Amino acid sequence: MHNTEESNTKQQPQTTSAIQVKKHLKVTEINYRRNKESNYTEKITELEQNFDYGSHKDHYWSDPELSILYGTPLYEVASPSQKIALNHLFWVGGYNLTAASETNTVLYNQITGSVFYSIGGYETLCHELDVETSQERYHIHAFRTVANMTEIAVLGDVITGNPLTGSAFKAMQGGMIGRLSPGVMRHLFSFSWGSTPFLASQYYALRFIANMILKLTEHSRSQYFRDLEKKNEFIPAPAAISHYHFLDESFHTTTSQVIAQDLYKDFPRPTAYERFMANLAIYMMQLTILNGLSAAAVASFYPDKLFVMPLVYKMLRSPLFGMSTQEALSWIEKCFCHEHEGLHLNLKYHQQLFSSLCQFFDKLDYTWSINREMRVMAAGTSISKTIQDNTKFFDKFSKSVACI
Ligand SMILES: [Fe+2]
Ligand SMILES: [Fe+2]
């Protein structure tokens, strides 16, 4: 039985929530209108359709520090044309991962959108989610087209798409949310995000993390575009695609933020189960994609053994570097298992992301302190631990490669 005091405390958040409703509905309204009026997606598609690698191959597509192996001993001795190729391959690797993540987004936008639609009163938000879903499909297509054409031209084959996997289904698991957890648990998350309004909103806290990771590099790519434009210089198509994608994604980031920080307060306070699932998802996200520091790719924070090291090996064995197995392994050891400038640079990217995520999670009132303070992410940032882990994996990796 409820007593009067309990009912009063329950009444209290309703008033605050009424104000929140107005505020976030307004933000969503403006965001939706601006997104509908923009033509960035159309520009991306146009750039994709006219793309041929030959016309863009002699130019950097971003600042040089956004290049695979930047800051490593191998980068120092690479030729000018190899350096440009490493810059292009970083674009390819990053946007293949973005395409995989956006494949997840397409699915979860629809799952969560149907929860908001069924409650009623969130029609504009649902329309915005539909627009975003459609934009992601065009983004994915453009990224894959440019990435595949570039890889075939630079490496003679498509290897960065999924260095460890092959099928489209696996590509989906490769996205940021897809890396969240092993199969069964991921299905549980998918189910829960479609089950209650609170959990549907909470998905957007994870989507916000993915938005912020992309912004780490895309903001500088967009700045690179603006600088070239100002100087009236040639703008490589992939740099322009990044710029327009950055602009499209700024609408999506607003949506993630509004839902994750404000909209959830419209709904009943989370039950113990909802709180647990929400926190488990954030914790798993920290553990799987934010728990490391890549030695060869800035703004990448999952262990090198899962993605970057096998990819670099294939690049060194390709016609771009033309190395023997032994040469390739010896360079991998130098670049992944010793301290160098690239690791220190990546640490700066890590700190930037860490502080923006702490600011974001501090505003959510249901988080465990391990999530509010991003403690798993903080613990994963150690150059010495990265070197230790990479050395351990390198032993296994070199043996497996030598057997082929
Ligand atoms: Fe996108
Ligand atoms: Fe997006």
GROMACS .gro file of C-alpha atoms and ligand atoms in nm:
model
  406
    1MET     CA    1   0.000   0.000   0.000
    2HIS     CA    2   0.125   0.352  -0.080
    3ASN     CA    3   0.114   0.609   0.195
    4THR     CA    4   0.069   0.981   0.126
    5GLU     CA    5   0.435   1.061   0.175
    6GLU     CA    6   0.536   0.811  -0.092
    7SER     CA    7   0.282   0.948  -0.339
    8ASN     CA    8   0.415   1.298  -0.279
    9THR     CA    9   0.773   1.200  -0.354
   10LYS     CA   10   0.646   1.030  -0.667
   11GLN     CA   11   0.460   1.343  -0.772
   12GLN     CA   12   0.772   1.556  -0.741
   13PRO     CA   13   0.963   1.444  -1.053
   14GLN     CA   14   0.650   1.489  -1.263
   15THR     CA   15   0.676   1.867  -1.237
   16THR     CA   16   1.043   1.875  -1.336
   17SER     CA   17   0.966   1.629  -1.609
   18ALA     CA   18   0.694   1.852  -1.756
   19ILE     CA   19   0.949   2.130  -1.805
   20GLN     CA   20   1.201   1.883  -1.951
   21VAL     CA   21   0.937   1.758  -2.197
   22LYS     CA   22   0.891   2.106  -2.337
   23LYS     CA   23   1.262   2.174  -2.362
   24HIS     CA   24   1.366   1.853  -2.534
   25LEU     CA   25   1.065   1.855  -2.768
   26LYS     CA   26   1.171   2.198  -2.884
   27VAL     CA   27   1.533   2.091  -2.938
   28THR     CA   28   1.413   1.788  -3.135
   29GLU     CA   29   1.183   2.006  -3.343
   30ILE     CA   30   1.466   2.243  -3.443
   31ASN     CA   31   1.711   1.958  -3.501
   32TYR     CA   32   1.462   1.777  -3.725
   33ARG     CA   33   1.379   2.087  -3.927
   34ARG     CA   34   1.747   2.173  -3.986
   35ASN     CA   35   1.835   1.818  -4.077
   36LYS     CA   36   1.547   1.799  -4.329
   37GLU     CA   37   1.656   2.130  -4.485
   38SER     CA   38   2.020   2.027  -4.523
   39ASN     CA   39   2.163   1.857  -4.831
   40TYR     CA   40   2.480   1.701  -4.688
   41THR     CA   41   2.370   1.343  -4.758
   42GLU     CA   42   2.304   1.430  -5.123
   43LYS     CA   43   2.651   1.581  -5.148
   44ILE     CA   44   2.807   1.266  -5.003
   45THR     CA   45   2.627   1.051  -5.262
   46GLU     CA   46   2.733   1.279  -5.545
   47LEU     CA   47   3.097   1.263  -5.432
   48GLU     CA   48   3.077   0.884  -5.408
   49GLN     CA   49   2.932   0.850  -5.757
   50ASN     CA   50   3.208   1.058  -5.915
   51PHE     CA   51   3.493   0.903  -5.717
   52ASP     CA   52   3.792   0.750  -5.888
   53TYR     CA   53   4.103   0.689  -5.681
   54GLY     CA   54   4.344   0.806  -5.950
   55SER     CA   55   4.226   1.168  -5.928
   56HIS     CA   56   4.279   1.186  -5.551
   57LYS     CA   57   4.577   0.960  -5.489
   58ASP     CA   58   4.849   1.224  -5.473
   59HIS     CA   59   4.686   1.429  -5.199
   60TYR     CA   60   4.656   1.391  -4.825
   61TRP     CA   61   4.294   1.335  -4.723
   62SER     CA   62   4.347   1.479  -4.372
   63ASP     CA   63   4.627   1.599  -4.147
   64PRO     CA   64   4.915   1.348  -4.166
   65GLU     CA   65   4.870   1.244  -3.802
   66LEU     CA   66   4.552   1.066  -3.912
   67SER     CA   67   4.762   0.797  -4.084
   68ILE     CA   68   4.817   0.433  -3.993
   69LEU     CA   69   5.152   0.389  -3.814
   70TYR     CA   70   5.192   0.766  -3.762
   71GLY     CA   71   5.457   0.831  -3.496
   72THR     CA   72   5.607   0.480  -3.524
   73PRO     CA   73   5.967   0.402  -3.635
   74LEU     CA   74   5.834   0.262  -3.965
   75TYR     CA   75   5.657   0.590  -4.047
   76GLU     CA   76   5.990   0.772  -4.019
   77VAL     CA   77   6.151   0.560  -4.291
   78ALA     CA   78   5.845   0.529  -4.518
   79SER     CA   79   5.869   0.700  -4.859
   80PRO     CA   80   5.651   1.007  -4.936
   81SER     CA   81   5.414   0.797  -5.148
   82GLN     CA   82   5.390   0.526  -4.880
   83LYS     CA   83   5.306   0.798  -4.626
   84ILE     CA   84   5.021   0.922  -4.843
   85ALA     CA   85   4.897   0.563  -4.884
   86LEU     CA   86   4.904   0.518  -4.504
   87ASN     CA   87   4.695   0.835  -4.475
   88HIS     CA   88   4.441   0.693  -4.722
   89LEU     CA   89   4.436   0.355  -4.549
   90PHE     CA   90   4.359   0.520  -4.217
   91TRP     CA   91   4.055   0.680  -4.382
   92VAL     CA   92   3.959   0.338  -4.520
   93GLY     CA   93   4.000   0.155  -4.187
   94GLY     CA   94   3.819   0.423  -3.989
   95TYR     CA   95   3.524   0.446  -4.226
   96ASN     CA   96   3.491   0.070  -4.265
   97LEU     CA   97   3.447   0.061  -3.890
   98THR     CA   98   3.205   0.355  -3.906
   99ALA     CA   99   3.005   0.174  -4.177
  100ALA     CA  100   2.983  -0.134  -3.955
  101SER     CA  101   2.871   0.078  -3.658
  102GLU     CA  102   2.611   0.255  -3.868
  103THR     CA  103   2.475  -0.084  -3.974
  104ASN     CA  104   2.402  -0.137  -3.605
  105THR     CA  105   2.253   0.211  -3.580
  106VAL     CA  106   2.007   0.139  -3.862
  107LEU     CA  107   1.874  -0.158  -3.668
  108TYR     CA  108   1.862  -0.001  -3.320
  109ASN     CA  109   1.710   0.327  -3.440
  110GLN     CA  110   1.418   0.122  -3.567
  111ILE     CA  111   1.388  -0.098  -3.258
  112THR     CA  112   1.392   0.197  -3.016
  113GLY     CA  113   1.191   0.425  -3.247
  114SER     CA  114   0.901   0.180  -3.238
  115VAL     CA  115   0.901   0.197  -2.856
  116PHE     CA  116   0.880   0.580  -2.862
  117TYR     CA  117   0.616   0.570  -3.136
  118SER     CA  118   0.393   0.337  -2.937
  119ILE     CA  119   0.395   0.571  -2.634
  120GLY     CA  120   0.265   0.864  -2.842
  121GLY     CA  121   0.367   1.230  -2.828
  122TYR     CA  122   0.710   1.174  -2.982
  123GLU     CA  123   0.618   1.182  -3.351
  124THR     CA  124   0.882   1.439  -3.452
  125LEU     CA  125   1.151   1.241  -3.276
  126CYS     CA  126   1.040   0.926  -3.460
  127HIS     CA  127   1.051   1.112  -3.792
  128GLU     CA  128   1.401   1.236  -3.708
  129LEU     CA  129   1.511   0.879  -3.631
  130ASP     CA  130   1.369   0.765  -3.966
  131VAL     CA  131   1.559   1.041  -4.148
  132GLU     CA  132   1.878   0.945  -3.964
  133THR     CA  133   1.830   0.579  -4.054
  134SER     CA  134   1.793   0.666  -4.419
  135GLN     CA  135   2.101   0.893  -4.406
  136GLU     CA  136   2.307   0.613  -4.249
  137ARG     CA  137   2.223   0.385  -4.542
  138TYR     CA  138   2.367   0.642  -4.784
  139HIS     CA  139   2.669   0.697  -4.558
  140ILE     CA  140   2.741   0.325  -4.539
  141HIS     CA  141   2.719   0.291  -4.915
  142ALA     CA  142   2.953   0.584  -4.979
  143PHE     CA  143   3.210   0.468  -4.722
  144ARG     CA  144   3.218   0.115  -4.861
  145THR     CA  145   3.247   0.229  -5.223
  146VAL     CA  146   3.535   0.469  -5.160
  147ALA     CA  147   3.707   0.231  -4.916
  148ASN     CA  148   3.694  -0.068  -5.150
  149MET     CA  149   3.814   0.128  -5.453
  150THR     CA  150   4.100   0.271  -5.251
  151GLU     CA  151   4.206  -0.061  -5.106
  152ILE     CA  152   4.207  -0.233  -5.442
  153ALA     CA  153   4.420   0.050  -5.585
  154VAL     CA  154   4.664   0.070  -5.291
  155LEU     CA  155   4.689  -0.288  -5.169
  156GLY     CA  156   4.564  -0.489  -5.467
  157ASP     CA  157   4.288  -0.644  -5.255
  158VAL     CA  158   4.019  -0.560  -4.999
  159ILE     CA  159   4.171  -0.647  -4.662
  160THR     CA  160   4.085  -0.375  -4.413
  161GLY     CA  161   3.708  -0.415  -4.451
  162ASN     CA  162   3.714  -0.708  -4.219
  163PRO     CA  163   4.067  -0.834  -4.166
  164LEU     CA  164   3.950  -1.113  -3.940
  165THR     CA  165   3.610  -1.183  -4.087
  166GLY     CA  166   3.426  -1.185  -4.414
  167SER     CA  167   3.050  -1.187  -4.430
  168ALA     CA  168   2.808  -0.898  -4.400
  169PHE     CA  169   2.668  -1.048  -4.082
  170LYS     CA  170   3.014  -1.050  -3.928
  171ALA     CA  171   3.061  -0.690  -4.045
  172MET     CA  172   2.762  -0.597  -3.835
  173GLN     CA  173   2.916  -0.765  -3.531
  174GLY     CA  174   3.227  -0.560  -3.603
  175GLY     CA  175   3.049  -0.230  -3.534
  176MET     CA  176   3.096  -0.056  -3.202
  177ILE     CA  177   2.775  -0.188  -3.050
  178GLY     CA  178   2.845  -0.524  -3.213
  179ARG     CA  179   3.169  -0.550  -3.020
  180LEU     CA  180   2.980  -0.494  -2.699
  181SER     CA  181   2.962  -0.854  -2.596
  182PRO     CA  182   2.947  -1.214  -2.709
  183GLY     CA  183   2.642  -1.325  -2.912
  184VAL     CA  184   2.395  -1.421  -2.642
  185MET     CA  185   2.442  -1.108  -2.435
  186ARG     CA  186   2.419  -0.884  -2.741
  187HIS     CA  187   2.082  -1.040  -2.820
  188LEU     CA  188   1.977  -0.968  -2.465
  189PHE     CA  189   2.072  -0.600  -2.509
  190SER     CA  190   1.885  -0.581  -2.842
  191PHE     CA  191   1.581  -0.731  -2.674
  192SER     CA  192   1.599  -0.496  -2.376
  193TRP     CA  193   1.639  -0.178  -2.586
  194GLY     CA  194   1.311  -0.270  -2.754
  195SER     CA  195   1.132  -0.361  -2.433
  196THR     CA  196   1.082  -0.048  -2.218
  197PRO     CA  197   1.091   0.330  -2.275
  198PHE     CA  198   1.373   0.376  -2.025
  199LEU     CA  199   1.595   0.112  -2.188
  200ALA     CA  200   1.512   0.239  -2.536
  201SER     CA  201   1.636   0.584  -2.430
  202GLN     CA  202   1.940   0.436  -2.264
  203TYR     CA  203   2.060   0.289  -2.595
  204TYR     CA  204   2.133   0.650  -2.695
  205ALA     CA  205   2.395   0.684  -2.422
  206LEU     CA  206   2.589   0.414  -2.609
  207ARG     CA  207   2.517   0.575  -2.944
  208PHE     CA  208   2.654   0.898  -2.798
  209ILE     CA  209   2.983   0.722  -2.714
  210ALA     CA  210   3.008   0.607  -3.077
  211ASN     CA  211   2.927   0.964  -3.194
  212MET     CA  212   3.206   1.104  -2.975
  213ILE     CA  213   3.464   0.849  -3.091
  214LEU     CA  214   3.394   0.940  -3.453
  215LYS     CA  215   3.405   1.312  -3.373
  216LEU     CA  216   3.758   1.271  -3.235
  217THR     CA  217   3.893   1.237  -3.588
  218GLU     CA  218   3.610   1.376  -3.798
  219HIS     CA  219   3.619   1.720  -3.641
  220SER     CA  220   3.979   1.759  -3.757
  221ARG     CA  221   3.891   1.614  -4.100
  222SER     CA  222   3.620   1.876  -4.135
  223GLN     CA  223   3.865   2.149  -4.032
  224TYR     CA  224   4.109   2.019  -4.297
  225PHE     CA  225   3.833   2.055  -4.559
  226ARG     CA  226   3.756   2.411  -4.447
  227ASP     CA  227   4.125   2.508  -4.463
  228LEU     CA  228   4.159   2.380  -4.820
  229GLU     CA  229   3.837   2.556  -4.915
  230LYS     CA  230   3.961   2.883  -4.766
  231LYS     CA  231   4.290   2.856  -4.954
  232ASN     CA  232   4.104   2.767  -5.274
  233GLU     CA  233   4.303   2.447  -5.308
  234PHE     CA  234   4.208   2.109  -5.454
  235ILE     CA  235   3.984   1.917  -5.213
  236PRO     CA  236   4.014   1.538  -5.233
  237ALA     CA  237   3.666   1.378  -5.243
  238PRO     CA  238   3.718   1.164  -4.928
  239ALA     CA  239   3.803   1.482  -4.730
  240ALA     CA  240   3.478   1.636  -4.856
  241ILE     CA  241   3.280   1.320  -4.770
  242SER     CA  242   3.422   1.337  -4.415
  243HIS     CA  243   3.323   1.703  -4.387
  244TYR     CA  244   2.963   1.650  -4.499
  245HIS     CA  245   2.938   1.339  -4.285
  246PHE     CA  246   3.057   1.541  -3.986
  247LEU     CA  247   2.773   1.787  -4.052
  248ASP     CA  248   2.510   1.511  -4.087
  249GLU     CA  249   2.637   1.343  -3.772
  250SER     CA  250   2.610   1.663  -3.571
  251PHE     CA  251   2.230   1.627  -3.604
  252HIS     CA  252   2.256   1.265  -3.493
  253THR     CA  253   2.474   1.360  -3.195
  254THR     CA  254   2.212   1.613  -3.082
  255THR     CA  255   1.948   1.339  -3.102
  256SER     CA  256   2.163   1.097  -2.899
  257GLN     CA  257   2.225   1.362  -2.636
  258VAL     CA  258   1.864   1.477  -2.607
  259ILE     CA  259   1.730   1.123  -2.568
  260ALA     CA  260   2.005   0.998  -2.336
  261GLN     CA  261   2.016   1.304  -2.109
  262ASP     CA  262   1.662   1.445  -2.110
  263LEU     CA  263   1.399   1.225  -2.268
  264TYR     CA  264   1.447   0.932  -2.029
  265LYS     CA  265   1.327   1.154  -1.744
  266ASP     CA  266   0.979   1.157  -1.902
  267PHE     CA  267   0.940   0.789  -1.820
  268PRO     CA  268   0.891   0.609  -1.488
  269ARG     CA  269   1.209   0.578  -1.279
  270PRO     CA  270   1.405   0.267  -1.386
  271THR     CA  271   1.337  -0.057  -1.206
  272ALA     CA  272   1.630  -0.244  -1.052
  273TYR     CA  273   1.642  -0.463  -1.363
  274GLU     CA  274   1.647  -0.163  -1.600
  275ARG     CA  275   1.917   0.007  -1.398
  276PHE     CA  276   2.124  -0.308  -1.403
  277MET     CA  277   2.089  -0.362  -1.780
  278ALA     CA  278   2.164   0.004  -1.854
  279ASN     CA  279   2.479   0.002  -1.644
  280LEU     CA  280   2.590  -0.336  -1.772
  281ALA     CA  281   2.570  -0.206  -2.129
  282ILE     CA  282   2.785   0.101  -2.051
  283TYR     CA  283   3.029  -0.114  -1.856
  284MET     CA  284   3.060  -0.362  -2.145
  285MET     CA  285   3.113  -0.075  -2.388
  286GLN     CA  286   3.402   0.049  -2.174
  287LEU     CA  287   3.547  -0.300  -2.148
  288THR     CA  288   3.532  -0.385  -2.517
  289ILE     CA  289   3.604  -0.071  -2.714
  290LEU     CA  290   3.757   0.176  -2.468
  291ASN     CA  291   3.990  -0.045  -2.273
  292GLY     CA  292   4.314   0.000  -2.464
  293LEU     CA  293   4.541   0.227  -2.659
  294SER     CA  294   4.640   0.144  -3.013
  295ALA     CA  295   5.009   0.183  -3.094
  296ALA     CA  296   4.950   0.233  -3.467
  297ALA     CA  297   4.616   0.412  -3.506
  298VAL     CA  298   4.523   0.729  -3.317
  299ALA     CA  299   4.174   0.756  -3.168
  300SER     CA  300   4.153   0.378  -3.150
  301PHE     CA  301   4.116   0.234  -2.802
  302TYR     CA  302   4.059  -0.136  -2.838
  303PRO     CA  303   4.341  -0.386  -2.823
  304ASP     CA  304   4.570  -0.393  -3.128
  305LYS     CA  305   4.555  -0.771  -3.139
  306LEU     CA  306   4.191  -0.761  -3.247
  307PHE     CA  307   4.224  -0.537  -3.548
  308VAL     CA  308   4.524  -0.316  -3.607
  309MET     CA  309   4.812  -0.562  -3.575
  310PRO     CA  310   4.677  -0.822  -3.824
  311LEU     CA  311   4.584  -0.537  -4.058
  312VAL     CA  312   4.931  -0.381  -4.050
  313TYR     CA  313   5.086  -0.723  -4.113
  314LYS     CA  314   4.877  -0.762  -4.429
  315MET     CA  315   4.970  -0.411  -4.541
  316LEU     CA  316   5.341  -0.478  -4.498
  317ARG     CA  317   5.312  -0.800  -4.699
  318SER     CA  318   5.114  -0.627  -4.976
  319PRO     CA  319   5.275  -0.464  -5.283
  320LEU     CA  320   5.268  -0.130  -5.096
  321PHE     CA  321   5.564  -0.238  -4.879
  322GLY     CA  322   5.648  -0.573  -5.040
  323MET     CA  323   5.808  -0.717  -4.725
  324SER     CA  324   5.893  -1.080  -4.652
  325THR     CA  325   5.729  -1.251  -4.353
  326GLN     CA  326   6.041  -1.196  -4.142
  327GLU     CA  327   6.079  -0.828  -4.234
  328ALA     CA  328   5.711  -0.762  -4.167
  329LEU     CA  329   5.726  -0.932  -3.827
  330SER     CA  330   6.038  -0.744  -3.729
  331TRP     CA  331   5.873  -0.407  -3.807
  332ILE     CA  332   5.558  -0.508  -3.624
  333GLU     CA  333   5.767  -0.584  -3.318
  334LYS     CA  334   5.936  -0.241  -3.341
  335CYS     CA  335   5.609  -0.052  -3.389
  336PHE     CA  336   5.376  -0.235  -3.147
  337CYS     CA  337   5.603  -0.357  -2.868
  338HIS     CA  338   5.811  -0.047  -2.785
  339GLU     CA  339   5.735   0.305  -2.669
  340HIS     CA  340   5.719   0.569  -2.943
  341GLU     CA  341   5.569   0.907  -3.029
  342GLY     CA  342   5.250   0.753  -3.175
  343LEU     CA  343   5.151   0.607  -2.837
  344HIS     CA  344   5.192   0.943  -2.667
  345LEU     CA  345   4.985   1.110  -2.936
  346ASN     CA  346   4.707   0.853  -2.895
  347LEU     CA  347   4.712   0.921  -2.522
  348LYS     CA  348   4.609   1.281  -2.598
  349TYR     CA  349   4.313   1.159  -2.805
  350HIS     CA  350   4.222   0.928  -2.520
  351GLN     CA  351   4.223   1.211  -2.267
  352GLN     CA  352   4.005   1.426  -2.489
  353LEU     CA  353   3.745   1.150  -2.525
  354PHE     CA  354   3.769   1.059  -2.158
  355SER     CA  355   3.686   1.410  -2.039
  356SER     CA  356   3.393   1.455  -2.279
  357LEU     CA  357   3.246   1.117  -2.175
  358CYS     CA  358   3.288   1.193  -1.804
  359GLN     CA  359   3.102   1.521  -1.856
  360PHE     CA  360   2.824   1.338  -2.037
  361PHE     CA  361   2.781   1.050  -1.790
  362ASP     CA  362   2.797   1.278  -1.491
  363LYS     CA  363   2.456   1.413  -1.596
  364LEU     CA  364   2.284   1.072  -1.594
  365ASP     CA  365   2.134   0.998  -1.255
  366TYR     CA  366   2.114   0.619  -1.283
  367THR     CA  367   2.479   0.532  -1.344
  368TRP     CA  368   2.711   0.328  -1.123
  369SER     CA  369   3.023   0.522  -1.027
  370ILE     CA  370   3.241   0.289  -1.238
  371ASN     CA  371   3.044   0.418  -1.538
  372ARG     CA  372   2.993   0.778  -1.427
  373GLU     CA  373   3.369   0.817  -1.383
  374MET     CA  374   3.457   0.593  -1.680
  375ARG     CA  375   3.691   0.397  -1.456
  376VAL     CA  376   3.746   0.102  -1.691
  377MET     CA  377   3.841   0.340  -1.970
  378ALA     CA  378   4.077   0.527  -1.737
  379ALA     CA  379   4.247   0.205  -1.627
  380GLY     CA  380   4.299   0.091  -1.985
  381THR     CA  381   4.524   0.383  -2.065
  382SER     CA  382   4.872   0.280  -1.991
  383ILE     CA  383   5.152   0.282  -2.243
  384SER     CA  384   5.344   0.018  -2.049
  385LYS     CA  385   5.038  -0.210  -2.026
  386THR     CA  386   4.978  -0.169  -2.401
  387ILE     CA  387   5.336  -0.267  -2.475
  388GLN     CA  388   5.310  -0.565  -2.241
  389ASP     CA  389   4.984  -0.687  -2.399
  390ASN     CA  390   5.112  -0.636  -2.752
  391THR     CA  391   5.438  -0.821  -2.675
  392LYS     CA  392   5.241  -1.115  -2.537
  393PHE     CA  393   5.016  -1.125  -2.841
  394PHE     CA  394   5.305  -1.071  -3.082
  395ASP     CA  395   5.468  -1.398  -2.967
  396LYS     CA  396   5.153  -1.592  -3.056
  397PHE     CA  397   5.094  -1.391  -3.373
  398SER     CA  398   5.446  -1.440  -3.511
  399LYS     CA  399   5.425  -1.815  -3.451
  400SER     CA  400   5.087  -1.840  -3.625
  401VAL     CA  401   5.207  -1.634  -3.920
  402ALA     CA  402   5.532  -1.827  -3.956
  403CYS     CA  403   5.330  -2.151  -3.988
  404ILE     CA  404   5.132  -2.026  -4.290
  405FE      FE  405   2.663   0.833  -4.057
  406FE      FE  406   2.482   0.882  -3.740
   0.00000   0.00000   0.00000
